[in-house]
Coordinates of C-alpha atoms in Angstrom, one line a residue:
X1 CA 42.2 114.4 61.2
X2 CA 42.3 114.5 65.2
X3 CA 39.6 114.4 67.6
X4 CA 38.6 117.8 68.6
X5 CA 39.2 117.9 73.3
X6 CA 35.9 119.0 74.9
X7 CA 35.8 120.6 77.8
X8 CA 33.4 120.2 80.1
X9 CA 32.4 122.8 82.8
X10 CA 30.7 121.7 85.8
X11 CA 28.2 123.9 86.7
X12 CA 29.2 125.0 89.9
X13 CA 33.0 126.0 88.3
X14 CA 30.3 128.5 85.6
X15 CA 28.4 129.8 89.2
X16 CA 32.4 130.5 89.8
X17 CA 33.7 132.1 87.0
X18 CA 29.9 134.1 86.5
X19 CA 30.5 135.4 91.1
X20 CA 34.1 136.1 89.8
X21 CA 32.9 138.8 86.8
X22 CA 29.9 140.2 88.9
X23 CA 32.1 140.7 91.8
X24 CA 35.0 143.1 89.4
X25 CA 32.1 144.7 88.1
X26 CA 30.5 145.7 91.6
X27 CA 33.8 146.8 92.3
X28 CA 35.4 148.2 89.6
X29 CA 32.0 150.8 89.8
X30 CA 32.2 151.9 92.7
X31 CA 35.4 153.1 93.0
X32 CA 34.4 156.9 92.4
X33 CA 33.6 156.6 95.5
X34 CA 36.2 156.1 97.5
X35 CA 39.1 158.7 98.7
X36 CA 42.5 157.5 100.3
X37 CA 44.0 158.2 103.0
X38 CA 47.0 158.7 105.3
X39 CA 49.1 155.0 104.6
X40 CA 48.1 155.0 101.3
X41 CA 49.2 158.5 100.7
X42 CA 52.4 157.3 102.3
X43 CA 52.1 155.3 99.1
X44 CA 51.8 157.6 96.5
X45 CA 54.5 159.8 97.5
X46 CA 56.9 156.6 98.0
X47 CA 56.2 155.4 94.2
X48 CA 55.4 159.1 92.5
X49 CA 57.1 160.7 89.9
X50 CA 60.1 161.9 89.2
X51 CA 62.0 159.1 92.2
X52 CA 63.9 156.3 91.1
X53 CA 63.1 152.6 92.0
X54 CA 66.9 153.0 94.2
X55 CA 64.9 156.2 95.4
X56 CA 62.5 154.2 96.7
X57 CA 64.4 150.9 97.8
X58 CA 66.6 153.4 99.7
X59 CA 62.8 154.9 101.5
X60 CA 61.8 151.4 102.7
X61 CA 66.0 150.7 104.1
X62 CA 65.8 153.6 106.4
X63 CA 62.1 155.6 106.8
X64 CA 59.6 152.8 106.2
X65 CA 61.1 149.7 108.2
X66 CA 57.7 148.8 109.0
X67 CA 57.1 147.5 105.8
X68 CA 58.7 145.6 103.2
X69 CA 59.3 147.4 99.0
X70 CA 57.4 144.3 96.5
X71 CA 54.4 146.2 96.6
X72 CA 56.1 149.8 96.1
X73 CA 57.6 148.2 93.8
X74 CA 54.9 146.6 91.7
X75 CA 52.7 150.0 92.0
X76 CA 56.1 152.7 91.1
X77 CA 56.2 150.9 87.8
X78 CA 52.4 150.8 87.0
X79 CA 52.4 154.7 88.3
X80 CA 54.2 155.4 85.6
X81 CA 51.5 153.6 82.8
X82 CA 48.1 154.1 84.1
X83 CA 45.9 157.5 84.7
X84 CA 46.9 158.9 88.3
X85 CA 43.2 157.9 89.4
X86 CA 42.1 155.3 92.8
X87 CA 40.6 153.3 90.2
X88 CA 43.0 152.9 88.0
X89 CA 45.8 152.7 90.8
X90 CA 43.6 149.7 92.8
X91 CA 42.5 147.7 90.1
X92 CA 45.8 145.8 90.4
X93 CA 45.0 145.2 94.1
X94 CA 41.4 143.2 92.6
X95 CA 43.7 141.0 90.5
X96 CA 45.8 139.9 92.4
X97 CA 42.6 139.3 95.1
X98 CA 40.9 137.2 92.6
X99 CA 43.5 134.8 91.3
X100 CA 44.3 133.9 94.8
X101 CA 40.6 133.0 95.1
X102 CA 40.8 130.8 91.8
X103 CA 43.3 129.5 92.5
X104 CA 42.6 128.3 95.8
X105 CA 39.4 127.4 93.9
X106 CA 41.6 124.8 91.8
X107 CA 43.2 123.6 94.8
X108 CA 40.0 122.1 96.3
X109 CA 38.5 120.7 93.8
X110 CA 41.8 118.5 93.3
X111 CA 41.2 117.9 97.2
X112 CA 37.2 116.7 96.9
X113 CA 37.1 115.9 93.6
X114 CA 34.4 118.1 92.7
X115 CA 33.8 121.9 92.4
X116 CA 31.1 121.8 95.5
X117 CA 33.8 123.4 98.4
X118 CA 35.1 125.5 95.3
X119 CA 32.0 126.7 95.0
X120 CA 30.9 128.1 98.8
X121 CA 34.6 129.2 99.7
X122 CA 34.3 131.2 96.4
X123 CA 31.2 132.8 97.5
X124 CA 32.8 133.2 100.6
X125 CA 35.5 135.4 99.7
X126 CA 33.9 137.3 97.0
X127 CA 30.7 138.2 99.5
X128 CA 33.3 140.2 102.0
X129 CA 32.9 143.3 103.3
X130 CA 35.9 143.5 104.7
X131 CA 38.0 142.1 101.7
X132 CA 36.6 145.3 99.7
X133 CA 37.2 147.9 102.6
X134 CA 40.8 146.4 103.7
X135 CA 42.2 143.8 101.2
X136 CA 41.6 145.2 98.1
X137 CA 40.0 149.4 98.2
X138 CA 44.2 149.5 100.1
X139 CA 47.0 151.4 98.1
X140 CA 48.7 148.7 100.1
X141 CA 50.4 146.0 100.6
X142 CA 47.7 143.7 102.1
X143 CA 46.2 142.6 98.5
X144 CA 49.7 140.9 96.9
X145 CA 49.7 138.9 100.9
X146 CA 46.2 137.6 99.9
X147 CA 47.4 136.4 96.8
X148 CA 50.8 135.1 97.5
X149 CA 49.2 134.2 101.3
X150 CA 47.3 131.7 98.7
X151 CA 49.8 130.8 95.8
X152 CA 52.4 129.6 98.6
X153 CA 49.6 127.2 100.4
X154 CA 48.4 125.9 96.9
X155 CA 51.9 124.1 97.1
X156 CA 52.8 123.5 100.7
X157 CA 49.3 121.7 101.0
X158 CA 50.4 119.2 97.8
X159 CA 54.2 118.6 99.7
X160 CA 52.1 117.4 102.5
X161 CA 51.7 113.2 102.1
X162 CA 48.3 113.9 104.9
X163 CA 46.4 115.5 102.4
X164 CA 47.2 112.9 99.2
X165 CA 47.9 115.3 96.6
X166 CA 50.8 114.5 94.9
X167 CA 53.9 117.7 94.1
X168 CA 53.7 118.4 91.0
X169 CA 57.3 118.4 88.8
X170 CA 59.0 121.9 89.3
X171 CA 56.6 122.7 90.9
X172 CA 59.3 123.4 94.4
X173 CA 61.1 125.9 92.8
X174 CA 57.8 127.7 91.8
X175 CA 57.2 127.0 96.1
X176 CA 60.3 128.3 96.9
X177 CA 59.6 131.3 94.8
X178 CA 55.8 131.8 96.2
X179 CA 58.3 131.9 99.9
X180 CA 60.1 134.8 98.8
X181 CA 57.8 137.1 97.1
X182 CA 55.0 136.5 100.7
X183 CA 57.9 137.4 102.3
X184 CA 59.1 140.8 101.0
X185 CA 55.3 141.8 100.9
X186 CA 54.7 141.8 104.7
X187 CA 56.6 141.2 108.0
X188 CA 53.3 138.8 108.4
X189 CA 53.9 136.8 105.1
X190 CA 57.3 136.4 106.8
X191 CA 55.8 134.9 109.6
X192 CA 53.5 132.8 107.6
X193 CA 56.3 130.9 106.0
X194 CA 58.3 130.2 109.1
X195 CA 55.8 128.5 110.5
X196 CA 54.9 126.9 107.2
X197 CA 59.0 125.6 107.6
X198 CA 58.6 124.5 111.2
X199 CA 55.3 122.6 110.9
X200 CA 56.9 120.8 107.6
X201 CA 60.0 119.7 109.5
X202 CA 57.5 118.8 112.2
X203 CA 55.3 116.5 110.7
X204 CA 58.5 114.5 108.5
X205 CA 60.0 113.9 112.6
X206 CA 56.6 112.3 113.3
X207 CA 55.8 110.4 110.1
X208 CA 59.7 109.1 110.3
X209 CA 59.9 109.2 106.7
X210 CA 59.5 111.3 102.8
X211 CA 61.8 114.0 101.3
X212 CA 64.9 114.5 103.4
X213 CA 65.8 117.3 105.2
X214 CA 68.1 119.1 104.3
X215 CA 65.4 118.7 101.1
X216 CA 62.9 120.6 103.3
X217 CA 65.6 123.2 104.7
X218 CA 67.0 124.3 100.8
X219 CA 63.2 125.3 99.5
X220 CA 62.9 128.3 103.2
X221 CA 66.4 129.0 102.6
X222 CA 66.7 131.8 100.1
X223 CA 63.8 132.6 100.8
X224 CA 64.2 133.4 105.0
X225 CA 67.8 133.8 104.2
X226 CA 67.3 137.1 101.7
X227 CA 64.5 138.3 104.1
X228 CA 67.1 138.3 107.0
X229 CA 69.7 140.0 104.8
X230 CA 67.1 142.7 104.2
X231 CA 66.3 142.5 107.9
X232 CA 69.8 143.1 109.4
X233 CA 70.2 146.6 106.5
X234 CA 67.3 148.1 108.0
X235 CA 68.3 147.5 110.7
X236 CA 71.0 149.7 110.8
X237 CA 70.4 152.5 108.3
X238 CA 67.3 153.1 109.3
X239 CA 66.0 156.6 110.6
X240 CA 62.7 156.2 112.7
X241 CA 62.5 155.0 115.6
X242 CA 60.5 151.8 115.7
X243 CA 62.1 150.6 119.3
X244 CA 58.0 150.9 120.1
X245 CA 54.9 149.9 117.6
X246 CA 52.3 152.2 117.8
X247 CA 49.7 148.8 118.2
X248 CA 47.8 149.2 121.8
X249 CA 48.0 145.2 123.8
X250 CA 45.0 143.9 122.7
X251 CA 42.2 143.0 124.7
X252 CA 39.2 140.8 124.2
X253 CA 37.1 143.2 122.3
X254 CA 40.4 143.7 119.7
X255 CA 40.7 139.8 119.7
X256 CA 37.1 139.9 118.5
X257 CA 37.4 142.3 116.5
X258 CA 40.1 140.7 114.5
X259 CA 38.3 137.8 114.1
X260 CA 35.4 139.5 112.8
X261 CA 37.6 141.2 109.9
X262 CA 39.1 138.0 108.5
X263 CA 35.7 136.2 108.5
X264 CA 33.8 138.8 106.6
X265 CA 33.5 141.7 109.1
X266 CA 30.0 140.8 110.1
X267 CA 29.5 139.9 113.8
X268 CA 26.4 138.1 113.4
X269 CA 28.2 135.9 109.7
X270 CA 31.0 135.5 112.5
X271 CA 29.3 133.8 115.1
X272 CA 26.8 132.1 112.7
X273 CA 31.0 130.2 111.1
X274 CA 31.4 129.8 114.8
X275 CA 28.5 127.4 115.4
X276 CA 29.0 126.0 112.0
X277 CA 32.8 125.3 112.7
X278 CA 31.7 123.4 116.4
X279 CA 29.0 121.6 114.1
X280 CA 32.0 120.3 112.2
X281 CA 34.0 119.0 114.8
X282 CA 31.5 117.2 116.7
X283 CA 30.1 115.7 113.1
X284 CA 33.3 114.3 112.0
X285 CA 33.5 113.1 115.2
X286 CA 30.3 111.1 115.3
X287 CA 30.7 110.3 111.8
X288 CA 34.6 109.7 111.8
X289 CA 35.1 110.6 108.7
X290 CA 38.5 110.0 107.3
X291 CA 39.2 111.6 104.4
X292 CA 41.4 114.8 102.5
X293 CA 39.0 117.7 102.9
X294 CA 38.9 117.2 106.9
X295 CA 43.0 116.3 107.0
X296 CA 43.3 119.6 104.9
X297 CA 40.8 121.5 107.4
X298 CA 42.2 120.2 110.8
X299 CA 46.1 121.8 109.0
X300 CA 44.8 124.4 107.9
X301 CA 42.9 125.3 111.5
X302 CA 46.1 124.4 112.5
X303 CA 47.8 127.5 110.5
X304 CA 45.4 129.5 111.6
X305 CA 45.1 129.2 115.2
X306 CA 49.5 128.9 115.5
X307 CA 49.3 132.3 113.6
X308 CA 47.5 134.3 116.9
X309 CA 48.8 132.7 119.6
X310 CA 52.2 133.8 118.3
X311 CA 51.1 136.8 117.4
X312 CA 49.1 137.0 120.9
X313 CA 52.0 136.4 122.5
X314 CA 54.2 138.7 121.2
X315 CA 51.9 141.4 121.7
X316 CA 50.3 140.6 124.9
X317 CA 53.6 139.2 126.8
X318 CA 56.4 140.3 124.8
X319 CA 56.0 143.3 123.7
X320 CA 53.1 145.4 125.8
X321 CA 54.7 148.8 124.7
X322 CA 54.1 147.6 120.5
X323 CA 52.6 144.7 120.2
X324 CA 51.4 144.0 116.6
X325 CA 47.4 142.8 116.7
X326 CA 46.0 144.9 113.7
X327 CA 43.0 143.6 111.9
X328 CA 44.4 144.3 108.4
X329 CA 47.5 142.0 109.1
X330 CA 45.9 139.3 109.4
X331 CA 45.5 139.2 105.9
X332 CA 47.5 136.2 105.0
X333 CA 45.6 133.9 107.2
X334 CA 42.1 135.1 105.4
X335 CA 43.1 132.3 102.7
X336 CA 43.6 129.2 105.3
X337 CA 40.8 130.9 108.0
X338 CA 38.5 130.9 104.5
X339 CA 38.9 127.1 103.3
X340 CA 38.1 125.6 106.8
X341 CA 35.0 127.6 106.6
X342 CA 34.1 126.5 103.1
X343 CA 35.6 122.5 104.0
X344 CA 33.3 122.8 106.9
X345 CA 30.0 123.1 105.4
X346 CA 30.5 121.2 102.3
X347 CA 31.5 118.4 104.6
X348 CA 28.0 119.2 106.4
X349 CA 26.5 119.0 103.7
X350 CA 27.7 116.5 102.2
X351 CA 26.4 114.5 104.9
X352 CA 23.1 115.8 104.9
X353 CA 22.9 114.7 101.5
X354 CA 24.0 111.2 103.2
X355 CA 21.9 110.8 105.3
X356 CA 18.5 112.1 103.4
X357 CA 19.8 111.0 100.0
X358 CA 19.5 114.0 98.2
X359 CA 21.8 115.4 95.3
X360 CA 25.0 116.2 96.8
X361 CA 25.0 119.4 94.5
X362 CA 21.2 120.3 95.4
X363 CA 22.2 120.2 99.4
X364 CA 25.5 121.8 98.9
X365 CA 24.0 124.8 97.1
X366 CA 21.1 125.6 99.8
X367 CA 23.5 125.0 102.0
X368 CA 24.8 129.1 101.2
X369 CA 20.4 129.9 101.6
X370 CA 21.5 130.1 105.5
X371 CA 24.8 132.0 105.1
X372 CA 23.2 134.3 102.6
X373 CA 20.3 135.1 105.2
X374 CA 22.8 136.1 107.6
X375 CA 24.8 138.1 105.2
X376 CA 21.6 140.5 104.7
X377 CA 20.4 140.5 108.3
X378 CA 24.0 141.9 109.4
X379 CA 26.6 143.3 106.6
X380 CA 23.9 145.6 104.7
X381 CA 25.4 148.2 106.7
X382 CA 29.3 146.4 106.5
X383 CA 28.5 146.1 102.4
X384 CA 27.7 149.9 101.9
X385 CA 30.3 151.1 104.2
X386 CA 33.1 148.6 102.4
X387 CA 31.9 150.2 98.6
X388 CA 31.4 154.0 99.6
X389 CA 34.2 155.1 102.0
X390 CA 35.0 158.4 101.3
X391 CA 38.3 160.5 103.1
X392 CA 38.4 163.7 104.5
X393 CA 41.9 164.1 103.2
X394 CA 40.5 163.9 99.9
X395 CA 37.4 166.6 100.9
X396 CA 40.1 168.9 101.5
X397 CA 41.5 168.9 98.5
X398 CA 37.6 168.7 96.5
X399 CA 36.8 172.0 98.1
X400 CA 40.3 173.8 96.9
X401 CA 39.8 172.5 93.2
X402 CA 35.1 173.2 93.5
X403 CA 35.7 177.1 94.7
X404 CA 38.7 177.5 92.6
X405 CA 37.6 175.7 89.0
X406 CA 37.4 179.2 86.9
X407 CA 41.3 180.4 88.9
X408 CA 44.1 179.6 87.0
X409 CA 45.7 177.0 89.1
X410 CA 49.2 178.4 88.4
X411 CA 48.1 181.1 90.8
X412 CA 47.1 179.1 93.6
X413 CA 49.6 178.0 96.2
X414 CA 49.3 174.8 98.5
X415 CA 51.1 175.1 101.9
X416 CA 52.1 172.1 103.8
X417 CA 52.2 172.5 107.1
X418 CA 55.4 171.2 109.4
X419 CA 55.2 167.8 109.8
X420 CA 55.7 166.2 112.9
X421 CA 57.9 163.5 111.7
X422 CA 59.0 161.2 109.4
X423 CA 56.1 159.5 107.8
X424 CA 54.1 162.2 108.9
X425 CA 56.2 163.8 105.8
X426 CA 55.5 161.0 103.6
X427 CA 51.9 161.3 104.1
X428 CA 51.5 164.8 103.2
X429 CA 53.9 165.1 99.7
X430 CA 51.9 162.3 98.9
X431 CA 48.3 164.4 99.3
X432 CA 50.0 166.7 97.8
X433 CA 51.1 164.6 95.1
X434 CA 47.7 163.3 94.7
X435 CA 45.3 165.8 94.9
X436 CA 46.9 168.6 93.9
X437 CA 50.2 169.0 91.8
X438 CA 49.5 166.1 89.5
X439 CA 45.9 168.8 88.7
X440 CA 48.6 171.5 87.9
X441 CA 48.3 173.5 91.7
X442 CA 51.9 174.4 93.2
X443 CA 52.5 173.2 96.6
X444 CA 55.6 173.9 99.0
X445 CA 56.3 172.9 103.0
X446 CA 56.1 176.3 105.6
X447 CA 59.8 176.2 104.9
X448 CA 59.5 177.3 101.5
X449 CA 57.0 179.8 102.2
X450 CA 58.3 183.4 100.7
X451 CA 56.7 182.1 97.2
X452 CA 53.6 182.9 99.3
X453 CA 54.6 186.8 98.5
X454 CA 54.5 185.7 94.5
X455 CA 50.6 185.0 94.7
X456 CA 47.1 186.3 94.7
X457 CA 45.6 182.7 96.5
X458 CA 46.6 180.8 98.8
X459 CA 45.1 177.8 100.3
X460 CA 46.6 175.8 103.3
X461 CA 46.8 171.8 104.8
X462 CA 46.3 171.0 107.5
X463 CA 43.4 174.2 107.6
X464 CA 43.8 175.0 111.7
X465 CA 47.2 178.1 111.5
X466 CA 47.5 177.3 114.7
X467 CA 48.5 174.1 115.7
X468 CA 50.4 174.0 111.6
X469 CA 51.6 177.2 110.4
X470 CA 53.2 180.2 111.3
X471 CA 50.0 183.1 111.6
X472 CA 52.9 185.5 110.6
X473 CA 53.6 184.1 107.2
X474 CA 49.9 185.7 106.8
X475 CA 50.8 189.6 106.9
X476 CA 49.0 191.5 103.9
X477 CA 46.4 188.0 103.6
X478 CA 42.9 187.9 104.2
X479 CA 41.1 184.9 105.0
X480 CA 37.7 184.3 102.6
X481 CA 34.8 182.6 103.6
X482 CA 35.9 179.7 100.6
X483 CA 39.2 179.2 103.1
X484 CA 41.3 180.5 100.5
X485 CA 43.9 182.9 102.2
X486 CA 43.8 186.0 99.4
X487 CA 46.1 189.2 98.6
X488 CA 45.6 192.6 100.5
X489 CA 44.7 195.0 97.5

């Protein structure tokens, strides 16, 4: 008989898995405290029944050209499998985020040779209100962007000889596919892919040896060309005016806000991390530490800084009328930033352990105490908000449900006001689909309001008639105290 293989798990790896389970439970058990907002309701409209996959792709080529389609394609299939509740629809986002975190935890183990940096990284990634509120609990592409940025970064780092990891056989195809997926998830994913391409070329030129330039170009060529073709098709078919984006020129407040968000959206923690990074730089300079983790931290810091510099330059200098400095978009650099933070804390803990002759494992665990204290002191409100955000759109719908609970839904007609633009039409359609049609209510646009005369009870969305609907439509109806218009007998 062959001897059975024995698998030994470190204490840190066990804690990592426990943290993952706790994080998953904490997110899942709070789904009932959450409602969708405007952009998410557009997503519902894009993927809803009976819209075909071809119709979905047409929307992204004509109307929703400021976003890329991969997340909605995945959600289109998911929407046809699961019940239409916030929890079921958001659950893939949770899996995407955890997959990215655990993948990078494994990479850190390869770089450092132990699980201590991975544990610190996992804690920073899971104890993160911004990740919960704006990455996982939004029916948008950000969790998928985080996952593919993580997977792409994993493969990229193994391609860089300066880090000291050997690229595994067959990983080039995986890297190219992750680049392709990243490039069709979000436009900041395209920017990140282009940045990795430029960095790898520059490093190859600097070292004057290594893989051939044609080999480097070949890996990046298919993803960037495919995305380029998609963008050209979208620009030629678009039905929206997107020359001026909605984002204002960023100032100091907006810049700190973006940094604060990707650090966890806890100002005290952001300041603390800044101090840790300064201490880390001083530590490396004084000790002249030369190791794979330092090389990786330098590279990750450069990737983060380059993305910020590129977006700031575009938003402040090139396109003042419509920049791209949106906090959620920087989700693409969250994996790199979280890893840099973890490597800094890890290296400082290793240095303290070396000087004091203490157990490195114990010092690494102790190093999390000040992080926990800062999070507790400055982040209770942020954590609560992240897990319990409740938005008025859902309340409007619940008012209809609550007031008419004893009425046959076929007797209630909900009229949607005239949309102000193309995307507004999708937002209102998604609201009606998720909160009303899925629950058996009949909804129509203002143009179809002739149907109103066949119903005894009418609800209105939005509720401001003076702004959204022609009051003449309601001749013969009286507005009741419950907010409904009822036919006069």
